[in-house]
Amino acid sequence: MGSIFRSEKMQLCQMIVQNDAAHAVVEAFGEQGLVEFRDLNQGQPFHKRAFTEEVKKCEEVQRKLKVLKDALDHAGIEASEEKEANIDAPSLAGLLAEKEEELQHMESQEMILKKNHNALREQKYVLDLGGKIYASQAPGTSMEGFEGQAEVTDFASSTATSMLSYITGVMPRMSMPAFQRVIFRSTRGNAMFYTKPIDEILYEYDLKAGETHEVEKDFFMIFMAGEVLKSKVSKIATYFGGTLYAYPDMAADKKAMTVEVDKRLAESEEILRTTATMKGAMLEETAKHYTSWNFVICKEKMIYDTFNKFDYDVRRKVFVAD
């Protein structure tokens, strides 16, 4: 019996096996765990060996498995420990390609839905906070009850309110101070700037990179004279990362828009719940078979790694191994 100081007694022998039976023979030897094959192609680069492409295909399948495993970890779903080799490697490659495509489609659609939902939330804040500011511009109304910041110009007065243009939107809080300074200089002080922080955390979604970032944002409303100045201010706001939203100047239109936004928010939340349920069901099904799939593809890759150690006799069409 061997020990940590002395290995088992081994005997060197040569194995010659036909091409069509080699896979089954190597798999059987591997399951027994009693044979170690020598590398008869020692010194030959990996990319020049006979079964390099098969090994790369197995690595691609392992990459797909890793994508699924990351999704399981992110969802907090544990993979089953059951290990059953009930599928062959070629069928597994096709199955995992379908699973990866399905997961990517679900995640992209989910991100689009979340981005639209976040936009609806921002529109809701614009309607709520903008109402306080816009109402204050009516003749005889004071701004004392508003908590935001304001920069009032000389031209803005209660008698000129009907001549003003305005834009509303949200912007990352870290960009707001610089944005205010640029607006003041670019309009030469001919703008009235109101801002108020949004207490709730909002998000920014990068659809290309598939990334989501939490962002603290502020609401802003800017009054100015003329459409030319409005267009100029709108471009500056976009440059600083702001998102512009519509705000009706009529009370009836604002009420109708608020009802519509609330309705769309409720529908968006229901769709997001349905999407999350479908994604969760797919991941639960994947978790049941993950360990088995990983076992199958790891075994297949080790078989082809072993083939790369063999010498192939072209004349007799057999593998020769030591």
PDB file of C-alpha atoms in Angstrom:
ATOM      1  CA  MET A   1       0.000   0.000   0.000  1.00  0.00           C
ATOM      2  CA  GLY A   2       1.286   3.443  -0.923  1.00  0.00           C
ATOM      3  CA  SER A   3       1.812   6.345   1.459  1.00  0.00           C
ATOM      4  CA  ILE A   4       2.706  10.002   1.274  1.00  0.00           C
ATOM      5  CA  PHE A   5       6.377   8.953   1.165  1.00  0.00           C
ATOM      6  CA  ARG A   6       6.127   6.154  -1.358  1.00  0.00           C
ATOM      7  CA  SER A   7       3.797   5.765  -4.325  1.00  0.00           C
ATOM      8  CA  GLU A   8       2.018   2.675  -5.560  1.00  0.00           C
ATOM      9  CA  LYS A   9       4.015   0.286  -7.697  1.00  0.00           C
ATOM     10  CA  MET A  10       3.378   1.031 -11.376  1.00  0.00           C
ATOM     11  CA  GLN A  11       4.057  -0.806 -14.593  1.00  0.00           C
ATOM     12  CA  LEU A  12       4.754   0.817 -17.959  1.00  0.00           C
ATOM     13  CA  CYS A  13       2.820  -0.676 -20.833  1.00  0.00           C
ATOM     14  CA  GLN A  14       1.694   0.301 -24.313  1.00  0.00           C
ATOM     15  CA  MET A  15      -1.922   0.584 -25.366  1.00  0.00           C
ATOM     16  CA  ILE A  16      -3.115   0.398 -28.947  1.00  0.00           C
ATOM     17  CA  VAL A  17      -6.758   1.224 -29.477  1.00  0.00           C
ATOM     18  CA  GLN A  18      -8.860   1.764 -32.585  1.00  0.00           C
ATOM     19  CA  ASN A  19     -10.009   5.258 -33.455  1.00  0.00           C
ATOM     20  CA  ASP A  20     -13.756   4.666 -33.002  1.00  0.00           C
ATOM     21  CA  ALA A  21     -13.287   2.940 -29.624  1.00  0.00           C
ATOM     22  CA  ALA A  22     -10.763   5.366 -28.135  1.00  0.00           C
ATOM     23  CA  HIS A  23     -13.311   7.676 -26.525  1.00  0.00           C
ATOM     24  CA  ALA A  24     -15.090   4.880 -24.652  1.00  0.00           C
ATOM     25  CA  VAL A  25     -11.784   3.274 -23.573  1.00  0.00           C
ATOM     26  CA  VAL A  26     -10.304   6.500 -22.198  1.00  0.00           C
ATOM     27  CA  GLU A  27     -13.592   7.302 -20.428  1.00  0.00           C
ATOM     28  CA  ALA A  28     -13.600   3.861 -18.770  1.00  0.00           C
ATOM     29  CA  PHE A  29      -9.965   4.209 -17.669  1.00  0.00           C
ATOM     30  CA  GLY A  30     -10.710   7.649 -16.281  1.00  0.00           C
ATOM     31  CA  GLU A  31     -13.638   6.403 -14.218  1.00  0.00           C
ATOM     32  CA  GLN A  32     -11.426   3.689 -12.713  1.00  0.00           C
ATOM     33  CA  GLY A  33      -8.676   6.147 -11.874  1.00  0.00           C
ATOM     34  CA  LEU A  34      -5.895   3.553 -12.074  1.00  0.00           C
ATOM     35  CA  VAL A  35      -4.038   4.682 -15.199  1.00  0.00           C
ATOM     36  CA  GLU A  36      -1.737   7.630 -15.885  1.00  0.00           C
ATOM     37  CA  PHE A  37      -0.908   8.335 -19.537  1.00  0.00           C
ATOM     38  CA  ARG A  38       2.470   9.680 -20.604  1.00  0.00           C
ATOM     39  CA  ASP A  39       2.646  12.611 -22.994  1.00  0.00           C
ATOM     40  CA  LEU A  40       4.062  11.203 -26.225  1.00  0.00           C
ATOM     41  CA  ASN A  41       3.854  14.635 -27.850  1.00  0.00           C
ATOM     42  CA  GLN A  42       5.954  16.425 -25.260  1.00  0.00           C
ATOM     43  CA  GLY A  43       7.447  19.609 -26.633  1.00  0.00           C
ATOM     44  CA  GLN A  44       4.744  20.079 -29.243  1.00  0.00           C
ATOM     45  CA  PRO A  45       2.792  23.344 -28.833  1.00  0.00           C
ATOM     46  CA  PHE A  46      -0.813  23.033 -27.703  1.00  0.00           C
ATOM     47  CA  HIS A  47      -2.254  24.691 -30.830  1.00  0.00           C
ATOM     48  CA  LYS A  48      -0.569  22.115 -33.072  1.00  0.00           C
ATOM     49  CA  ARG A  49      -2.001  19.069 -31.341  1.00  0.00           C
ATOM     50  CA  ALA A  50      -4.689  16.964 -33.004  1.00  0.00           C
ATOM     51  CA  PHE A  51      -7.601  17.671 -30.632  1.00  0.00           C
ATOM     52  CA  THR A  52      -7.039  21.347 -29.937  1.00  0.00           C
ATOM     53  CA  GLU A  53     -10.345  22.363 -31.548  1.00  0.00           C
ATOM     54  CA  GLU A  54     -12.313  19.850 -29.478  1.00  0.00           C
ATOM     55  CA  VAL A  55     -10.706  21.174 -26.279  1.00  0.00           C
ATOM     56  CA  LYS A  56     -11.591  24.754 -27.290  1.00  0.00           C
ATOM     57  CA  LYS A  57     -15.213  23.728 -27.916  1.00  0.00           C
ATOM     58  CA  CYS A  58     -15.333  22.259 -24.415  1.00  0.00           C
ATOM     59  CA  GLU A  59     -13.910  25.490 -22.993  1.00  0.00           C
ATOM     60  CA  GLU A  60     -16.609  27.453 -24.826  1.00  0.00           C
ATOM     61  CA  VAL A  61     -19.266  25.266 -23.222  1.00  0.00           C
ATOM     62  CA  GLN A  62     -17.622  25.860 -19.839  1.00  0.00           C
ATOM     63  CA  ARG A  63     -17.800  29.602 -20.507  1.00  0.00           C
ATOM     64  CA  LYS A  64     -21.556  29.294 -21.100  1.00  0.00           C
ATOM     65  CA  LEU A  65     -21.865  27.362 -17.856  1.00  0.00           C
ATOM     66  CA  LYS A  66     -19.993  30.115 -16.018  1.00  0.00           C
ATOM     67  CA  VAL A  67     -22.435  32.711 -17.382  1.00  0.00           C
ATOM     68  CA  LEU A  68     -25.330  30.647 -16.038  1.00  0.00           C
ATOM     69  CA  LYS A  69     -23.546  30.142 -12.704  1.00  0.00           C
ATOM     70  CA  ASP A  70     -23.004  33.892 -12.330  1.00  0.00           C
ATOM     71  CA  ALA A  71     -26.714  34.429 -12.987  1.00  0.00           C
ATOM     72  CA  LEU A  72     -27.578  31.809 -10.345  1.00  0.00           C
ATOM     73  CA  ASP A  73     -25.268  33.468  -7.794  1.00  0.00           C
ATOM     74  CA  HIS A  74     -26.713  36.897  -8.569  1.00  0.00           C
ATOM     75  CA  ALA A  75     -30.235  35.562  -8.060  1.00  0.00           C
ATOM     76  CA  GLY A  76     -29.236  33.759  -4.843  1.00  0.00           C
ATOM     77  CA  ILE A  77     -30.143  30.308  -6.227  1.00  0.00           C
ATOM     78  CA  GLU A  78     -27.967  27.366  -5.193  1.00  0.00           C
ATOM     79  CA  ALA A  79     -27.128  24.682  -7.733  1.00  0.00           C
ATOM     80  CA  SER A  80     -28.223  21.137  -6.975  1.00  0.00           C
ATOM     81  CA  GLU A  81     -25.494  18.737  -5.832  1.00  0.00           C
ATOM     82  CA  GLU A  82     -26.944  15.813  -7.805  1.00  0.00           C
ATOM     83  CA  LYS A  83     -24.557  14.588 -10.485  1.00  0.00           C
ATOM     84  CA  GLU A  84     -26.030  12.511 -13.294  1.00  0.00           C
ATOM     85  CA  ALA A  85     -24.425  12.169 -16.719  1.00  0.00           C
ATOM     86  CA  ASN A  86     -27.723  11.891 -18.582  1.00  0.00           C
ATOM     87  CA  ILE A  87     -26.706  13.954 -21.624  1.00  0.00           C
ATOM     88  CA  ASP A  88     -23.797  13.764 -24.058  1.00  0.00           C
ATOM     89  CA  ALA A  89     -21.412  16.637 -24.739  1.00  0.00           C
ATOM     90  CA  PRO A  90     -22.640  17.609 -28.259  1.00  0.00           C
ATOM     91  CA  SER A  91     -26.261  17.782 -27.065  1.00  0.00           C
ATOM     92  CA  LEU A  92     -25.161  19.754 -24.011  1.00  0.00           C
ATOM     93  CA  ALA A  93     -23.373  22.303 -26.202  1.00  0.00           C
ATOM     94  CA  GLY A  94     -26.572  22.957 -28.164  1.00  0.00           C
ATOM     95  CA  LEU A  95     -28.696  23.114 -25.020  1.00  0.00           C
ATOM     96  CA  LEU A  96     -26.399  25.598 -23.277  1.00  0.00           C
ATOM     97  CA  ALA A  97     -26.278  27.795 -26.376  1.00  0.00           C
ATOM     98  CA  GLU A  98     -30.081  28.033 -26.203  1.00  0.00           C
ATOM     99  CA  LYS A  99     -29.983  28.686 -22.441  1.00  0.00           C
ATOM    100  CA  GLU A 100     -27.396  31.462 -22.795  1.00  0.00           C
ATOM    101  CA  GLU A 101     -29.344  33.113 -25.608  1.00  0.00           C
ATOM    102  CA  GLU A 102     -32.561  32.899 -23.582  1.00  0.00           C
ATOM    103  CA  LEU A 103     -30.867  34.380 -20.511  1.00  0.00           C
ATOM    104  CA  GLN A 104     -29.297  37.227 -22.486  1.00  0.00           C
ATOM    105  CA  HIS A 105     -32.651  38.024 -24.107  1.00  0.00           C
ATOM    106  CA  MET A 106     -34.396  38.062 -20.722  1.00  0.00           C
ATOM    107  CA  GLU A 107     -31.737  40.256 -19.139  1.00  0.00           C
ATOM    108  CA  SER A 108     -31.717  42.743 -22.024  1.00  0.00           C
ATOM    109  CA  GLN A 109     -35.516  42.990 -21.980  1.00  0.00           C
ATOM    110  CA  GLU A 110     -35.507  43.322 -18.195  1.00  0.00           C
ATOM    111  CA  MET A 111     -32.975  46.162 -18.364  1.00  0.00           C
ATOM    112  CA  ILE A 112     -35.040  47.974 -21.016  1.00  0.00           C
ATOM    113  CA  LEU A 113     -38.137  47.612 -18.833  1.00  0.00           C
ATOM    114  CA  LYS A 114     -36.273  48.881 -15.768  1.00  0.00           C
ATOM    115  CA  LYS A 115     -34.918  51.841 -17.724  1.00  0.00           C
ATOM    116  CA  ASN A 116     -38.430  52.748 -18.894  1.00  0.00           C
ATOM    117  CA  HIS A 117     -39.764  52.299 -15.354  1.00  0.00           C
ATOM    118  CA  ASN A 118     -37.038  54.575 -13.997  1.00  0.00           C
ATOM    119  CA  ALA A 119     -37.951  57.196 -16.625  1.00  0.00           C
ATOM    120  CA  LEU A 120     -41.585  57.041 -15.509  1.00  0.00           C
ATOM    121  CA  ARG A 121     -40.518  57.571 -11.900  1.00  0.00           C
ATOM    122  CA  GLU A 122     -38.474  60.609 -12.941  1.00  0.00           C
ATOM    123  CA  GLN A 123     -41.443  61.965 -14.916  1.00  0.00           C
ATOM    124  CA  LYS A 124     -43.596  61.533 -11.803  1.00  0.00           C
ATOM    125  CA  TYR A 125     -41.123  63.575  -9.742  1.00  0.00           C
ATOM    126  CA  VAL A 126     -41.068  66.280 -12.429  1.00  0.00           C
ATOM    127  CA  LEU A 127     -44.864  66.567 -12.313  1.00  0.00           C
ATOM    128  CA  ASP A 128     -44.980  66.637  -8.510  1.00  0.00           C
ATOM    129  CA  LEU A 129     -42.096  69.046  -7.872  1.00  0.00           C
ATOM    130  CA  GLY A 130     -42.738  71.160 -10.960  1.00  0.00           C
ATOM    131  CA  GLY A 131     -46.281  71.893  -9.822  1.00  0.00           C
ATOM    132  CA  LYS A 132     -44.987  73.679  -6.731  1.00  0.00           C
ATOM    133  CA  ILE A 133     -42.665  75.895  -8.755  1.00  0.00           C
ATOM    134  CA  TYR A 134     -44.951  76.605 -11.686  1.00  0.00           C
ATOM    135  CA  ALA A 135     -47.831  77.528  -9.403  1.00  0.00           C
ATOM    136  CA  SER A 136     -45.595  79.964  -7.568  1.00  0.00           C
ATOM    137  CA  GLN A 137     -45.066  81.922 -10.799  1.00  0.00           C
ATOM    138  CA  ALA A 138     -48.713  82.991 -10.872  1.00  0.00           C
ATOM    139  CA  PRO A 139     -49.252  86.719 -10.062  1.00  0.00           C
ATOM    140  CA  GLY A 140     -49.365  87.394  -6.338  1.00  0.00           C
ATOM    141  CA  THR A 141     -47.780  84.045  -5.368  1.00  0.00           C
ATOM    142  CA  SER A 142     -44.762  83.871  -3.077  1.00  0.00           C
ATOM    143  CA  MET A 143     -41.863  81.423  -3.215  1.00  0.00           C
ATOM    144  CA  GLU A 144     -41.285  81.407   0.534  1.00  0.00           C
ATOM    145  CA  GLY A 145     -42.734  77.924   0.986  1.00  0.00           C
ATOM    146  CA  PHE A 146     -40.432  76.302  -1.574  1.00  0.00           C
ATOM    147  CA  GLU A 147     -37.314  74.585  -0.209  1.00  0.00           C
ATOM    148  CA  GLY A 148     -35.255  74.589  -3.403  1.00  0.00           C
ATOM    149  CA  GLN A 149     -32.708  77.115  -4.618  1.00  0.00           C
ATOM    150  CA  ALA A 150     -33.567  79.963  -6.957  1.00  0.00           C
ATOM    151  CA  GLU A 151     -31.686  82.494  -9.048  1.00  0.00           C
ATOM    152  CA  VAL A 152     -34.093  85.310  -9.997  1.00  0.00           C
ATOM    153  CA  THR A 153     -33.345  87.652 -12.881  1.00  0.00           C
ATOM    154  CA  ASP A 154     -34.337  91.248 -13.397  1.00  0.00           C
ATOM    155  CA  PHE A 155     -36.645  90.561 -16.346  1.00  0.00           C
ATOM    156  CA  ALA A 156     -38.749  87.929 -14.557  1.00  0.00           C
ATOM    157  CA  SER A 157     -41.792  89.456 -12.913  1.00  0.00           C
ATOM    158  CA  SER A 158     -45.376  88.489 -12.292  1.00  0.00           C
ATOM    159  CA  THR A 159     -46.560  90.557 -15.254  1.00  0.00           C
ATOM    160  CA  ALA A 160     -44.171  88.804 -17.685  1.00  0.00           C
ATOM    161  CA  THR A 161     -44.887  85.211 -16.635  1.00  0.00           C
ATOM    162  CA  SER A 162     -46.925  84.446 -19.763  1.00  0.00           C
ATOM    163  CA  MET A 163     -43.960  85.413 -21.997  1.00  0.00           C
ATOM    164  CA  LEU A 164     -41.550  82.926 -20.405  1.00  0.00           C
ATOM    165  CA  SER A 165     -40.427  79.599 -21.810  1.00  0.00           C
ATOM    166  CA  TYR A 166     -39.294  76.850 -19.501  1.00  0.00           C
ATOM    167  CA  ILE A 167     -37.707  73.399 -19.392  1.00  0.00           C
ATOM    168  CA  THR A 168     -37.927  70.741 -16.696  1.00  0.00           C
ATOM    169  CA  GLY A 169     -35.947  67.605 -15.999  1.00  0.00           C
ATOM    170  CA  VAL A 170     -33.628  65.719 -13.674  1.00  0.00           C
ATOM    171  CA  MET A 171     -29.844  65.669 -13.459  1.00  0.00           C
ATOM    172  CA  PRO A 172     -27.152  63.880 -11.400  1.00  0.00           C
ATOM    173  CA  ARG A 173     -26.592  65.846  -8.220  1.00  0.00           C
ATOM    174  CA  MET A 174     -22.825  66.040  -8.691  1.00  0.00           C
ATOM    175  CA  SER A 175     -23.303  67.890 -12.007  1.00  0.00           C
ATOM    176  CA  MET A 176     -25.805  70.431 -10.723  1.00  0.00           C
ATOM    177  CA  PRO A 177     -23.433  73.139  -9.357  1.00  0.00           C
ATOM    178  CA  ALA A 178     -21.437  73.317 -12.600  1.00  0.00           C
ATOM    179  CA  PHE A 179     -24.646  73.249 -14.621  1.00  0.00           C
ATOM    180  CA  GLN A 180     -26.035  76.238 -12.691  1.00  0.00           C
ATOM    181  CA  ARG A 181     -22.877  78.259 -13.286  1.00  0.00           C
ATOM    182  CA  VAL A 182     -22.829  77.530 -17.016  1.00  0.00           C
ATOM    183  CA  ILE A 183     -26.521  78.442 -17.373  1.00  0.00           C
ATOM    184  CA  PHE A 184     -25.960  81.758 -15.582  1.00  0.00           C
ATOM    185  CA  ARG A 185     -23.006  82.663 -17.806  1.00  0.00           C
ATOM    186  CA  SER A 186     -24.450  81.423 -21.089  1.00  0.00           C
ATOM    187  CA  THR A 187     -27.728  83.304 -20.576  1.00  0.00           C
ATOM    188  CA  ARG A 188     -25.967  86.346 -19.060  1.00  0.00           C
ATOM    189  CA  GLY A 189     -28.206  86.048 -16.022  1.00  0.00           C
ATOM    190  CA  ASN A 190     -31.409  86.067 -18.080  1.00  0.00           C
ATOM    191  CA  ALA A 191     -32.784  82.840 -16.620  1.00  0.00           C
ATOM    192  CA  MET A 192     -34.603  81.795 -13.473  1.00  0.00           C
ATOM    193  CA  PHE A 193     -33.230  78.525 -12.100  1.00  0.00           C
ATOM    194  CA  TYR A 194     -35.057  76.360  -9.535  1.00  0.00           C
ATOM    195  CA  THR A 195     -33.774  73.059  -8.209  1.00  0.00           C
ATOM    196  CA  LYS A 196     -34.799  70.576  -5.538  1.00  0.00           C
ATOM    197  CA  PRO A 197     -33.129  67.297  -4.490  1.00  0.00           C
ATOM    198  CA  ILE A 198     -34.960  64.018  -5.092  1.00  0.00           C
ATOM    199  CA  ASP A 199     -34.886  61.981  -1.897  1.00  0.00           C
ATOM    200  CA  GLU A 200     -35.230  58.585  -3.581  1.00  0.00           C
ATOM    201  CA  ILE A 201     -32.279  56.867  -5.282  1.00  0.00           C
ATOM    202  CA  LEU A 202     -32.665  56.663  -9.055  1.00  0.00           C
ATOM    203  CA  TYR A 203     -30.717  54.626 -11.601  1.00  0.00           C
ATOM    204  CA  GLU A 204     -28.822  54.965 -14.847  1.00  0.00           C
ATOM    205  CA  TYR A 205     -28.758  52.011 -17.245  1.00  0.00           C
ATOM    206  CA  ASP A 206     -26.057  51.299 -19.828  1.00  0.00           C
ATOM    207  CA  LEU A 207     -27.775  48.965 -22.291  1.00  0.00           C
ATOM    208  CA  LYS A 208     -24.602  48.280 -24.305  1.00  0.00           C
ATOM    209  CA  ALA A 209     -22.470  47.320 -21.307  1.00  0.00           C
ATOM    210  CA  GLY A 210     -25.411  45.837 -19.387  1.00  0.00           C
ATOM    211  CA  GLU A 211     -24.530  47.832 -16.269  1.00  0.00           C
ATOM    212  CA  THR A 212     -26.706  49.613 -13.720  1.00  0.00           C
ATOM    213  CA  HIS A 213     -25.584  52.467 -11.470  1.00  0.00           C
ATOM    214  CA  GLU A 214     -27.326  54.107  -8.536  1.00  0.00           C
ATOM    215  CA  VAL A 215     -27.399  57.889  -8.950  1.00  0.00           C
ATOM    216  CA  GLU A 216     -28.525  60.717  -6.692  1.00  0.00           C
ATOM    217  CA  LYS A 217     -30.434  63.200  -8.823  1.00  0.00           C
ATOM    218  CA  ASP A 218     -31.964  66.651  -8.497  1.00  0.00           C
ATOM    219  CA  PHE A 219     -35.044  68.103 -10.143  1.00  0.00           C
ATOM    220  CA  PHE A 220     -34.626  71.378 -12.016  1.00  0.00           C
ATOM    221  CA  MET A 221     -36.884  73.901 -13.732  1.00  0.00           C
ATOM    222  CA  ILE A 222     -35.493  76.808 -15.719  1.00  0.00           C
ATOM    223  CA  PHE A 223     -37.465  79.813 -16.958  1.00  0.00           C
ATOM    224  CA  MET A 224     -36.122  81.942 -19.799  1.00  0.00           C
ATOM    225  CA  ALA A 225     -37.369  84.319 -22.495  1.00  0.00           C
ATOM    226  CA  GLY A 226     -37.644  83.108 -26.083  1.00  0.00           C
ATOM    227  CA  GLU A 227     -37.394  79.791 -27.925  1.00  0.00           C
ATOM    228  CA  VAL A 228     -33.791  80.416 -29.028  1.00  0.00           C
ATOM    229  CA  LEU A 229     -32.597  80.642 -25.446  1.00  0.00           C
ATOM    230  CA  LYS A 230     -34.717  77.622 -24.543  1.00  0.00           C
ATOM    231  CA  SER A 231     -33.032  75.525 -27.233  1.00  0.00           C
ATOM    232  CA  LYS A 232     -29.605  76.660 -26.021  1.00  0.00           C
ATOM    233  CA  VAL A 233     -30.360  75.795 -22.394  1.00  0.00           C
ATOM    234  CA  SER A 234     -31.799  72.399 -23.406  1.00  0.00           C
ATOM    235  CA  LYS A 235     -28.570  71.462 -25.195  1.00  0.00           C
ATOM    236  CA  ILE A 236     -26.494  72.495 -22.183  1.00  0.00           C
ATOM    237  CA  ALA A 237     -28.680  70.379 -19.873  1.00  0.00           C
ATOM    238  CA  THR A 238     -28.248  67.324 -22.108  1.00  0.00           C
ATOM    239  CA  TYR A 239     -24.482  67.854 -22.203  1.00  0.00           C
ATOM    240  CA  PHE A 240     -24.337  67.757 -18.382  1.00  0.00           C
ATOM    241  CA  GLY A 241     -26.190  64.435 -18.292  1.00  0.00           C
ATOM    242  CA  GLY A 242     -29.630  65.826 -17.631  1.00  0.00           C
ATOM    243  CA  THR A 243     -32.834  64.260 -18.895  1.00  0.00           C
ATOM    244  CA  LEU A 244     -35.595  66.599 -20.000  1.00  0.00           C
ATOM    245  CA  TYR A 245     -39.245  65.776 -19.334  1.00  0.00           C
ATOM    246  CA  ALA A 246     -42.474  67.382 -20.443  1.00  0.00           C
ATOM    247  CA  TYR A 247     -44.442  69.539 -18.043  1.00  0.00           C
ATOM    248  CA  PRO A 248     -47.867  70.835 -19.185  1.00  0.00           C
ATOM    249  CA  ASP A 249     -48.597  74.471 -18.455  1.00  0.00           C
ATOM    250  CA  MET A 250     -52.360  73.872 -18.164  1.00  0.00           C
ATOM    251  CA  ALA A 251     -53.784  72.405 -14.958  1.00  0.00           C
ATOM    252  CA  ALA A 252     -56.130  70.055 -16.836  1.00  0.00           C
ATOM    253  CA  ASP A 253     -53.300  68.728 -19.003  1.00  0.00           C
ATOM    254  CA  LYS A 254     -51.100  68.222 -15.949  1.00  0.00           C
ATOM    255  CA  LYS A 255     -53.831  66.270 -14.164  1.00  0.00           C
ATOM    256  CA  ALA A 256     -54.412  64.048 -17.217  1.00  0.00           C
ATOM    257  CA  MET A 257     -50.691  63.444 -17.609  1.00  0.00           C
ATOM    258  CA  THR A 258     -50.337  62.543 -13.919  1.00  0.00           C
ATOM    259  CA  VAL A 259     -53.109  59.959 -14.225  1.00  0.00           C
ATOM    260  CA  GLU A 260     -51.481  58.508 -17.346  1.00  0.00           C
ATOM    261  CA  VAL A 261     -48.050  58.285 -15.676  1.00  0.00           C
ATOM    262  CA  ASP A 262     -49.516  56.572 -12.604  1.00  0.00           C
ATOM    263  CA  LYS A 263     -51.289  54.069 -14.863  1.00  0.00           C
ATOM    264  CA  ARG A 264     -48.129  53.307 -16.821  1.00  0.00           C
ATOM    265  CA  LEU A 265     -46.132  52.931 -13.593  1.00  0.00           C
ATOM    266  CA  ALA A 266     -48.578  50.310 -12.324  1.00  0.00           C
ATOM    267  CA  GLU A 267     -48.424  48.445 -15.642  1.00  0.00           C
ATOM    268  CA  SER A 268     -44.614  48.633 -15.665  1.00  0.00           C
ATOM    269  CA  GLU A 269     -44.385  47.175 -12.145  1.00  0.00           C
ATOM    270  CA  GLU A 270     -46.648  44.270 -13.151  1.00  0.00           C
ATOM    271  CA  ILE A 271     -44.571  43.535 -16.253  1.00  0.00           C
ATOM    272  CA  LEU A 272     -41.351  43.638 -14.220  1.00  0.00           C
ATOM    273  CA  ARG A 273     -42.787  41.152 -11.713  1.00  0.00           C
ATOM    274  CA  THR A 274     -43.847  38.817 -14.523  1.00  0.00           C
ATOM    275  CA  THR A 275     -40.423  39.041 -16.173  1.00  0.00           C
ATOM    276  CA  ALA A 276     -38.656  38.336 -12.861  1.00  0.00           C
ATOM    277  CA  THR A 277     -40.896  35.299 -12.304  1.00  0.00           C
ATOM    278  CA  MET A 278     -40.113  33.885 -15.760  1.00  0.00           C
ATOM    279  CA  LYS A 279     -36.395  34.456 -15.300  1.00  0.00           C
ATOM    280  CA  GLY A 280     -36.475  32.863 -11.852  1.00  0.00           C
ATOM    281  CA  ALA A 281     -38.250  29.758 -13.197  1.00  0.00           C
ATOM    282  CA  MET A 282     -35.633  29.359 -15.940  1.00  0.00           C
ATOM    283  CA  LEU A 283     -32.784  29.706 -13.429  1.00  0.00           C
ATOM    284  CA  GLU A 284     -34.417  27.228 -11.027  1.00  0.00           C
ATOM    285  CA  GLU A 285     -34.576  24.672 -13.846  1.00  0.00           C
ATOM    286  CA  THR A 286     -30.946  25.376 -14.698  1.00  0.00           C
ATOM    287  CA  ALA A 287     -29.877  24.954 -11.061  1.00  0.00           C
ATOM    288  CA  LYS A 288     -31.297  21.409 -10.997  1.00  0.00           C
ATOM    289  CA  HIS A 289     -28.949  20.269 -13.777  1.00  0.00           C
ATOM    290  CA  TYR A 290     -25.955  22.588 -13.384  1.00  0.00           C
ATOM    291  CA  THR A 291     -23.738  20.122 -11.491  1.00  0.00           C
ATOM    292  CA  SER A 292     -24.512  17.307 -13.952  1.00  0.00           C
ATOM    293  CA  TRP A 293     -23.793  19.520 -16.956  1.00  0.00           C
ATOM    294  CA  ASN A 294     -20.533  20.717 -15.425  1.00  0.00           C
ATOM    295  CA  PHE A 295     -19.501  17.112 -14.726  1.00  0.00           C
ATOM    296  CA  VAL A 296     -20.229  16.026 -18.318  1.00  0.00           C
ATOM    297  CA  ILE A 297     -18.275  18.817 -19.985  1.00  0.00           C
ATOM    298  CA  CYS A 298     -15.316  18.585 -17.579  1.00  0.00           C
ATOM    299  CA  LYS A 299     -15.054  14.859 -18.277  1.00  0.00           C
ATOM    300  CA  GLU A 300     -15.271  15.462 -22.030  1.00  0.00           C
ATOM    301  CA  LYS A 301     -12.500  18.046 -21.904  1.00  0.00           C
ATOM    302  CA  MET A 302     -10.235  15.719 -19.900  1.00  0.00           C
ATOM    303  CA  ILE A 303     -10.789  12.948 -22.458  1.00  0.00           C
ATOM    304  CA  TYR A 304      -9.639  15.188 -25.309  1.00  0.00           C
ATOM    305  CA  ASP A 305      -6.717  16.462 -23.211  1.00  0.00           C
ATOM    306  CA  THR A 306      -5.724  12.821 -22.846  1.00  0.00           C
ATOM    307  CA  PHE A 307      -6.076  12.242 -26.611  1.00  0.00           C
ATOM    308  CA  ASN A 308      -3.558  15.038 -27.144  1.00  0.00           C
ATOM    309  CA  LYS A 309      -1.007  12.922 -25.288  1.00  0.00           C
ATOM    310  CA  PHE A 310      -1.491   9.973 -27.659  1.00  0.00           C
ATOM    311  CA  ASP A 311       0.405   9.212 -30.836  1.00  0.00           C
ATOM    312  CA  TYR A 312      -1.775   8.494 -33.885  1.00  0.00           C
ATOM    313  CA  ASP A 313      -0.695   5.831 -36.342  1.00  0.00           C
ATOM    314  CA  VAL A 314      -2.042   7.057 -39.675  1.00  0.00           C
ATOM    315  CA  ARG A 315      -1.315   3.811 -41.518  1.00  0.00           C
ATOM    316  CA  ARG A 316      -3.188   1.547 -39.112  1.00  0.00           C
ATOM    317  CA  LYS A 317      -5.641   4.286 -37.983  1.00  0.00           C
ATOM    318  CA  VAL A 318      -5.118   3.529 -34.307  1.00  0.00           C
ATOM    319  CA  PHE A 319      -4.043   5.441 -31.197  1.00  0.00           C
ATOM    320  CA  VAL A 320      -0.837   4.456 -29.467  1.00  0.00           C
ATOM    321  CA  ALA A 321      -0.431   5.383 -25.816  1.00  0.00           C
ATOM    322  CA  ASP A 322       1.995   4.664 -22.967  1.00  0.00           C
TER     323      ASP A 322
END
